[in-house]
Coordinates of C-alpha atoms and ligand atoms in Angstrom, one line a residue:
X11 CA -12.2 26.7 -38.5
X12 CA -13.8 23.9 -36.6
X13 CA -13.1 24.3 -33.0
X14 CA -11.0 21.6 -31.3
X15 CA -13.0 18.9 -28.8
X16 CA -11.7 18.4 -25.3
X17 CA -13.4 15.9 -22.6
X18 CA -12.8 16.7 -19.1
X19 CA -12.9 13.4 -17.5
X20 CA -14.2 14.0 -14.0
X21 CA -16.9 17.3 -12.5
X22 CA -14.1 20.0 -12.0
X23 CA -14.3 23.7 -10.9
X24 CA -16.8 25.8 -13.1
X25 CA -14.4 28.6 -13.8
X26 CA -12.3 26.0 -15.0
X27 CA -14.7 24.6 -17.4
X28 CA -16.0 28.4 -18.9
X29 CA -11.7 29.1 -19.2
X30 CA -11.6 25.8 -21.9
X31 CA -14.9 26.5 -23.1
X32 CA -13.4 29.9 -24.2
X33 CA -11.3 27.8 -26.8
X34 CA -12.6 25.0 -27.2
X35 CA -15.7 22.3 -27.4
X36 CA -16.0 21.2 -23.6
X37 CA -17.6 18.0 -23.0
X38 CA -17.5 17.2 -18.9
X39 CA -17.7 14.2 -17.3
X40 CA -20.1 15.4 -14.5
X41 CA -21.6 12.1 -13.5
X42 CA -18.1 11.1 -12.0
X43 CA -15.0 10.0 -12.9
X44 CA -14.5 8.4 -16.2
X45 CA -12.2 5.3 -15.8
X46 CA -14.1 2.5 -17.2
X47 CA -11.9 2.1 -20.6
X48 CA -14.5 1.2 -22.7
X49 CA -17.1 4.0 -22.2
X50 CA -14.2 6.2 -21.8
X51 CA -12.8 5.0 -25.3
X52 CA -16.7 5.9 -26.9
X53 CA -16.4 9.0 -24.8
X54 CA -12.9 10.6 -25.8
X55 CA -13.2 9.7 -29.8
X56 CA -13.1 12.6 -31.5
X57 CA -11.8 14.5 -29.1
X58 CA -8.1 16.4 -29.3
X59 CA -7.2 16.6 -25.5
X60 CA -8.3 14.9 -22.2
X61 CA -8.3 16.5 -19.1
X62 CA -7.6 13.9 -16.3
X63 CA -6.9 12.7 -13.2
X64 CA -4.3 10.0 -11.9
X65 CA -7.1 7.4 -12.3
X66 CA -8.1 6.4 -15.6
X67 CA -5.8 4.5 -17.4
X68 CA -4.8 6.0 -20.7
X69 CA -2.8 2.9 -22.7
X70 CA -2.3 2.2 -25.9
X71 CA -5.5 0.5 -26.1
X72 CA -7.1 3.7 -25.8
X73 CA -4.7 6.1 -28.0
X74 CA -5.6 3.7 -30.8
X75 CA -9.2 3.9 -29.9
X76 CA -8.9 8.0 -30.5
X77 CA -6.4 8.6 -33.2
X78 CA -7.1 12.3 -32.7
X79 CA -6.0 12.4 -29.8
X80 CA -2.8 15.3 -29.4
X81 CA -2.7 15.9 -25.8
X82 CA -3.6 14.2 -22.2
X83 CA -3.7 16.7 -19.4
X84 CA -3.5 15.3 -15.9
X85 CA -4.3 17.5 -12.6
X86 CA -2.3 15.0 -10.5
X87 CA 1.5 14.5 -9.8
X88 CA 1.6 10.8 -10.4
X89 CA 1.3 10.1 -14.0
X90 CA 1.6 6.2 -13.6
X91 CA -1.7 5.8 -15.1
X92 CA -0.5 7.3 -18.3
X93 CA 1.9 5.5 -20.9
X94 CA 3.9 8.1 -21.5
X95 CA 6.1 5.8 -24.1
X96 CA 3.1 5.1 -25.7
X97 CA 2.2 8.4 -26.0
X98 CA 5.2 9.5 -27.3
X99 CA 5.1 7.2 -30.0
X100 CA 2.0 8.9 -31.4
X101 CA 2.4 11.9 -31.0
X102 CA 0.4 13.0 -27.7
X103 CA 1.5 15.3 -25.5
X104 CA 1.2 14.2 -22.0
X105 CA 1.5 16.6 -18.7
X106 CA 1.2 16.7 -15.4
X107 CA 0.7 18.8 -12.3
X108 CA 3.9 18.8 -10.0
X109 CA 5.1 21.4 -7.5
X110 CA 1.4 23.4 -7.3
X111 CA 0.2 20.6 -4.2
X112 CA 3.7 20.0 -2.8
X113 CA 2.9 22.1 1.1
X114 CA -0.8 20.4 0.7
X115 CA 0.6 17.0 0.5
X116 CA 3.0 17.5 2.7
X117 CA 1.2 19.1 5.5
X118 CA -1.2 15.9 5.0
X119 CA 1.1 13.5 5.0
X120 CA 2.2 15.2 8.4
X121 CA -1.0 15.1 9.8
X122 CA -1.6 11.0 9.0
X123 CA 1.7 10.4 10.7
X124 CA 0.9 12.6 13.6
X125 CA -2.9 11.0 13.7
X126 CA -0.9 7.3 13.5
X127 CA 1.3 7.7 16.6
X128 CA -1.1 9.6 18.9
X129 CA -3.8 7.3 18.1
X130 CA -6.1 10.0 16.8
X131 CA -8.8 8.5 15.3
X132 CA -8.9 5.3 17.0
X133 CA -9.5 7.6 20.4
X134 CA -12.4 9.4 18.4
X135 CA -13.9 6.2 17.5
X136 CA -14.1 5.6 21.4
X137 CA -15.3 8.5 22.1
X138 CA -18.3 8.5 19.8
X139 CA -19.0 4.9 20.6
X140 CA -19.7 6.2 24.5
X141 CA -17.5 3.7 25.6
X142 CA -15.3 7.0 27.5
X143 CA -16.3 6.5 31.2
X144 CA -13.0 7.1 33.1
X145 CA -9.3 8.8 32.8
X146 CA -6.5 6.5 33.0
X147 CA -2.8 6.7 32.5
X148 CA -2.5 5.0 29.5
X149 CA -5.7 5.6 27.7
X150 CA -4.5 5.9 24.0
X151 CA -0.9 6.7 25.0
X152 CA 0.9 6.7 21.8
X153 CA 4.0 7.5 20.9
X154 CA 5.8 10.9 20.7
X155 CA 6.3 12.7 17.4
X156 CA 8.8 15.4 18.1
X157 CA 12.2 14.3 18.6
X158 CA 11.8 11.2 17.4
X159 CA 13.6 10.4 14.1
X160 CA 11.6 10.8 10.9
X161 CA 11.9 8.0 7.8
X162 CA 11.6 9.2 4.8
X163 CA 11.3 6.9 1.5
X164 CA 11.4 9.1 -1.7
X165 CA 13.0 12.3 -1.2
X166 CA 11.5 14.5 -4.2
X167 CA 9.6 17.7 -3.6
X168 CA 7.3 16.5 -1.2
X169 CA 9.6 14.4 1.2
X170 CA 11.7 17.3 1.4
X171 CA 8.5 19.1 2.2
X172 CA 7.8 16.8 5.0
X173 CA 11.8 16.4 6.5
X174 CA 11.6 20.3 6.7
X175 CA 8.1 20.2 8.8
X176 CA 9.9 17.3 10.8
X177 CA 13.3 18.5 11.6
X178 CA 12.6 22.7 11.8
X179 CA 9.1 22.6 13.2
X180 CA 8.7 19.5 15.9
X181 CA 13.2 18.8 16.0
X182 CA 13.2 15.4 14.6
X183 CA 16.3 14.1 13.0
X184 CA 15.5 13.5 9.6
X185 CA 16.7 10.2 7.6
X186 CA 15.6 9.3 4.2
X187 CA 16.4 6.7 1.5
X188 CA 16.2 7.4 -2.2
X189 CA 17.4 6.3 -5.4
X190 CA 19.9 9.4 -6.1
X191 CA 21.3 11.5 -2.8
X192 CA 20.0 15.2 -2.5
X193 CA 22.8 17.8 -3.3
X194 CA 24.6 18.3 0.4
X195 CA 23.3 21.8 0.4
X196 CA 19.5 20.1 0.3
X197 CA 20.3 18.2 3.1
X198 CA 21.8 20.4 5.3
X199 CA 18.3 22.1 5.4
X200 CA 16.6 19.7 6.9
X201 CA 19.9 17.6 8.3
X202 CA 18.7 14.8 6.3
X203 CA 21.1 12.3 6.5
X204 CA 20.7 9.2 3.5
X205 CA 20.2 5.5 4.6
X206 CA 19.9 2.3 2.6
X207 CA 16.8 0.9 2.6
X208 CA 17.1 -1.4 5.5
X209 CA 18.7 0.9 7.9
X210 CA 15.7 3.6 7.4
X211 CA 13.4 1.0 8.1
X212 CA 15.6 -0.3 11.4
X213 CA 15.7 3.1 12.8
X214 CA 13.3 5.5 11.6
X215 CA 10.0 6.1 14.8
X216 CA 7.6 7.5 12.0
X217 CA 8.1 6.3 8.1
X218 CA 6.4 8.5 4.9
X219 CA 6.2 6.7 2.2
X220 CA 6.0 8.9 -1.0
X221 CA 8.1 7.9 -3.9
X222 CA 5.8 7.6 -7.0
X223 CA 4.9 4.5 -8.6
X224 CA 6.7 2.6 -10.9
X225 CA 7.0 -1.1 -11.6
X226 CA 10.2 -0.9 -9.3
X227 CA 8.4 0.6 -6.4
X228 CA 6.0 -2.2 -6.3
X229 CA 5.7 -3.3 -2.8
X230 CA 9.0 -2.0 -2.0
X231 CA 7.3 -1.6 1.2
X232 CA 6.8 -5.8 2.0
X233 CA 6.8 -8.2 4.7
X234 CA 10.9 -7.8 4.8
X235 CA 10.8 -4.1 5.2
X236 CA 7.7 -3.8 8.1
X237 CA 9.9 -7.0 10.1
X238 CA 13.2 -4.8 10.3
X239 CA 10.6 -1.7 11.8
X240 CA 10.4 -1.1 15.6
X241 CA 7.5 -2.2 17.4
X242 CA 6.8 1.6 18.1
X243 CA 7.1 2.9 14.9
X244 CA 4.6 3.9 12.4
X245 CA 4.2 3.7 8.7
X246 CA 2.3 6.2 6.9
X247 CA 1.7 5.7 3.2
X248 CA 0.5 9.2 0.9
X249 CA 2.8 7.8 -2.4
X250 CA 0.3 5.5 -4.3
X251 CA -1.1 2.3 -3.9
X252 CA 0.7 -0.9 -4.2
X253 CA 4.0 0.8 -2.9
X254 CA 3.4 -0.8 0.5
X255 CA 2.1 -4.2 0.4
X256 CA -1.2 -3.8 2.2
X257 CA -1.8 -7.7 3.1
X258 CA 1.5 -7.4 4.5
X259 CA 0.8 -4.3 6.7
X260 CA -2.5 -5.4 7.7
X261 CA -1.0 -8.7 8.8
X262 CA 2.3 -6.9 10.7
X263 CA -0.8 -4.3 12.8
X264 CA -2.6 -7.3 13.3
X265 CA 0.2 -8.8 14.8
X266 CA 1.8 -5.7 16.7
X267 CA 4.6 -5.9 14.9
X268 CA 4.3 -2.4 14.4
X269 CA 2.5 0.1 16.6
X270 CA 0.2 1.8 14.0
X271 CA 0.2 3.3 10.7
X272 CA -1.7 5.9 7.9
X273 CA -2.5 5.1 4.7
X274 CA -4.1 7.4 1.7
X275 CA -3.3 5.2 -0.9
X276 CA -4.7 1.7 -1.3
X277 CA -3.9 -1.2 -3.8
X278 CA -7.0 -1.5 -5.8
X279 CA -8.8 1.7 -4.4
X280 CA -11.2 2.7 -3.6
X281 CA -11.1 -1.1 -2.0
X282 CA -9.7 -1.1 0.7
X283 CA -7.6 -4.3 2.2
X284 CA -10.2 -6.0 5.0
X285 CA -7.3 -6.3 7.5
X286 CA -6.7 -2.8 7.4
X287 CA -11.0 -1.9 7.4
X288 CA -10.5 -4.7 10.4
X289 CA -7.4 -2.7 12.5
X290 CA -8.1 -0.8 15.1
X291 CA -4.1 1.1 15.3
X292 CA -4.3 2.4 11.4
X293 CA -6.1 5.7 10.2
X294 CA -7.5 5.3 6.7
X295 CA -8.4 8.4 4.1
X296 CA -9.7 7.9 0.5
X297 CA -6.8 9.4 -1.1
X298 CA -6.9 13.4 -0.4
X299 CA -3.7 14.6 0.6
X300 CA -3.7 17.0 -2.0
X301 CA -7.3 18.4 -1.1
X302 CA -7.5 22.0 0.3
X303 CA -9.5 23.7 -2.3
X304 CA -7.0 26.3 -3.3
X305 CA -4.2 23.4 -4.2
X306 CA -7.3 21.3 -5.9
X307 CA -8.1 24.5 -8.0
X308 CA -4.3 25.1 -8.5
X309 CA -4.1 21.4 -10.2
X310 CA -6.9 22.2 -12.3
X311 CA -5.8 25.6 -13.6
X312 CA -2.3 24.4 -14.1
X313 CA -3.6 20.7 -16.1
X314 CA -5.6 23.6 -18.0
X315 CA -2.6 25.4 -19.0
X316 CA -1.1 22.5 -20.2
X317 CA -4.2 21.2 -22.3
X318 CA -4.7 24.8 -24.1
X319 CA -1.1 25.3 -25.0
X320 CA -0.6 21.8 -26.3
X321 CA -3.0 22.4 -28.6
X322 CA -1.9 25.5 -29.4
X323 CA -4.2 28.5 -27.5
X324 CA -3.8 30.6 -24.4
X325 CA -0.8 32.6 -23.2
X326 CA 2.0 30.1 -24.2
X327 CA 0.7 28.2 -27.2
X328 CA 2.7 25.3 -28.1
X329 CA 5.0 25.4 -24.8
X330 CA 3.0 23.3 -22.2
X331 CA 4.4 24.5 -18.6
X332 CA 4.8 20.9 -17.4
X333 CA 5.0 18.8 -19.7
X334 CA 6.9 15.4 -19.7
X335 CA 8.0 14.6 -23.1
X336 CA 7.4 18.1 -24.7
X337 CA 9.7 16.7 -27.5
X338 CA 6.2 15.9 -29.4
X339 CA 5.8 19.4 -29.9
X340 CA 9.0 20.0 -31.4
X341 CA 8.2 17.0 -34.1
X342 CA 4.5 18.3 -35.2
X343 CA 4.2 20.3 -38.3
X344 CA 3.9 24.3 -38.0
Ligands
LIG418 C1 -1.5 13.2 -7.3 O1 -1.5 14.4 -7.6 O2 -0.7 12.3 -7.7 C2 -2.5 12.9 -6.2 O3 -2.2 11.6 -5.6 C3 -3.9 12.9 -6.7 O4 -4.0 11.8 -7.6

């Protein structure tokens, strides 16, 4: 029998590569990312799975394109680049890669809010630019991170990851906003106490943002939500791009309506908003919060996983560990 063909959309790990090649025909993206739908239409025909990332965008368009398509395997979390509905509709089994980067993330996003209210990089900028010539009392001073109260917006595996950083290591009392409460046990962990919307942004010193992206999220974070913040709070974005508003941020650090913030995630990366390339109190990182080689190897193996046993080889053919609407399985024919 023929063997299937897989495309691997982006250069991933070698070992991962030889594991698919075991099973299948492996063609590999190693000149970069494959997003552009056109040439990654020409590229995927023919093929039964795709390996990807949380870039490209895989639509209808391009599941008509590649009728042979029967499974699309992302190594990220966020799967809002991928119809799922459409998808469904035909057939394709789509997966993604949650829980395997959830301490990464979190001990990222931890860091960019920590960078954000001690003015880390900004400092370092200084520095290099040998413009350091003297000590004074408030060079830099920021503001403090423990013992302040930690905002968290989206309270899935990753904010709680956060809130339990925040309130066991550095005693911060935690409060977070989300569309469905955690069970009370949840909460008592981390003595995260819900807020509506408004009142985490009134009160909160240091704000994560990481609920995913969906058409509702879009710039829940706007020009209403950074006015009700305090001028000594910070906003740190690891979710995705287009959550916050990043006109409206860059406008609201322009101003000093807030005191500084981190972002990740852009609108339109790898562009990056001028006003925020322009502001001196943000600190800006091309979208790594999951990046510690072990966690990036850990999304590969698992997106992997999911690709072979969707289409029906390695240890647990035909049940997908993560898959979001394994229901397509259920309806092929044996
Ligand atoms: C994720 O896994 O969603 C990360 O943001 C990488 O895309």
């Amino acid at each position: 029998m023929d063997r299937l063909r897989v495309l691997v959309t982006l250069p991933l790990f070698d070992e991962v590569i030889d594991r698919l090649s075991a099973s299948f025909d492996v063609d590999v993206s190693r000149e970069g990312i494959l997003a552009e739908p056109e040439a990654l239409a020409r590229r995927a025909a023919g093929c039964a799975g795709l390996l990807v990332s949380g870039s490209p965008r895989i639509d209808a368009a391009l599941l008509d394109a590649c009728p042979g398509l029967r499974a699309v395997c992302s190594m990220a979390v966020g799967f809002n680049n991928i119809d799922v509905d459409a998808c469904t509709a035909r057939g394709v089994l789509v997966s993604n890669a949650p829980g395997v980067l959830t301490e990464t993330t979190a001990d990222f996003g931890f860091a960019l809010m920590m960078a954000a209210a001690r003015r880390l990089t900004e400092s370092e900028h200084y520095l290099r630019a040998g413009r350091w010539n003297t000590w004074r009392y408030d060079m830099f001073a920021g503001q403090d991170v423990h013992g302040s109260t930690l905002g968290i917006l989206g309270m899935g595996r990753i904010g709680q990851a956060i809130a339990r950083r925040g309130a066991l290591g550095f005693g911060m009392p935690v409060i977070y906003h989300n569309r469905s409460r955690l069970d009370p046990a949840a909460e008592a962990v981390v003595s995260a106490r819900w807020v509506d919307k408004p009142t985490l942004f009134a009160e909160a010193d240091h704000i994560v943002v990481v609920v995913p992206y969906t058409p509702q999220a879009h710039h829940m974070v706007g020009e209403a939500e950074l006015g009700l913040m305090k001028r000594t709070a910070t906003l740190t974005n690891i979710a995705r791009g287009g959550v916050v508003d990043d006109a409206a941020l860059a406008r609201a650090l322009g101003e000093g309506r807030i005191a500084a913030a981190a972002l990740d995630v852009f609108e339109g990366e790898p562009q990056v908003h001028p006003g925020l390339l322009a502001a001196t109190h943000v600190v800006l990182t091309p979208h790594i919060a999951s990046a510690s080689l072990r966690t990036r190897r850990a999304m590969a193996d698992l997106a992997a996983s999911n690709l072979e046993a969707a289409l029906g080889v390695g240890p647990t053919p035909g049940r997908p560990p993560t898959a979001l609407n394994p229901q397509v399985l259920a309806a092929r024919p044996c």
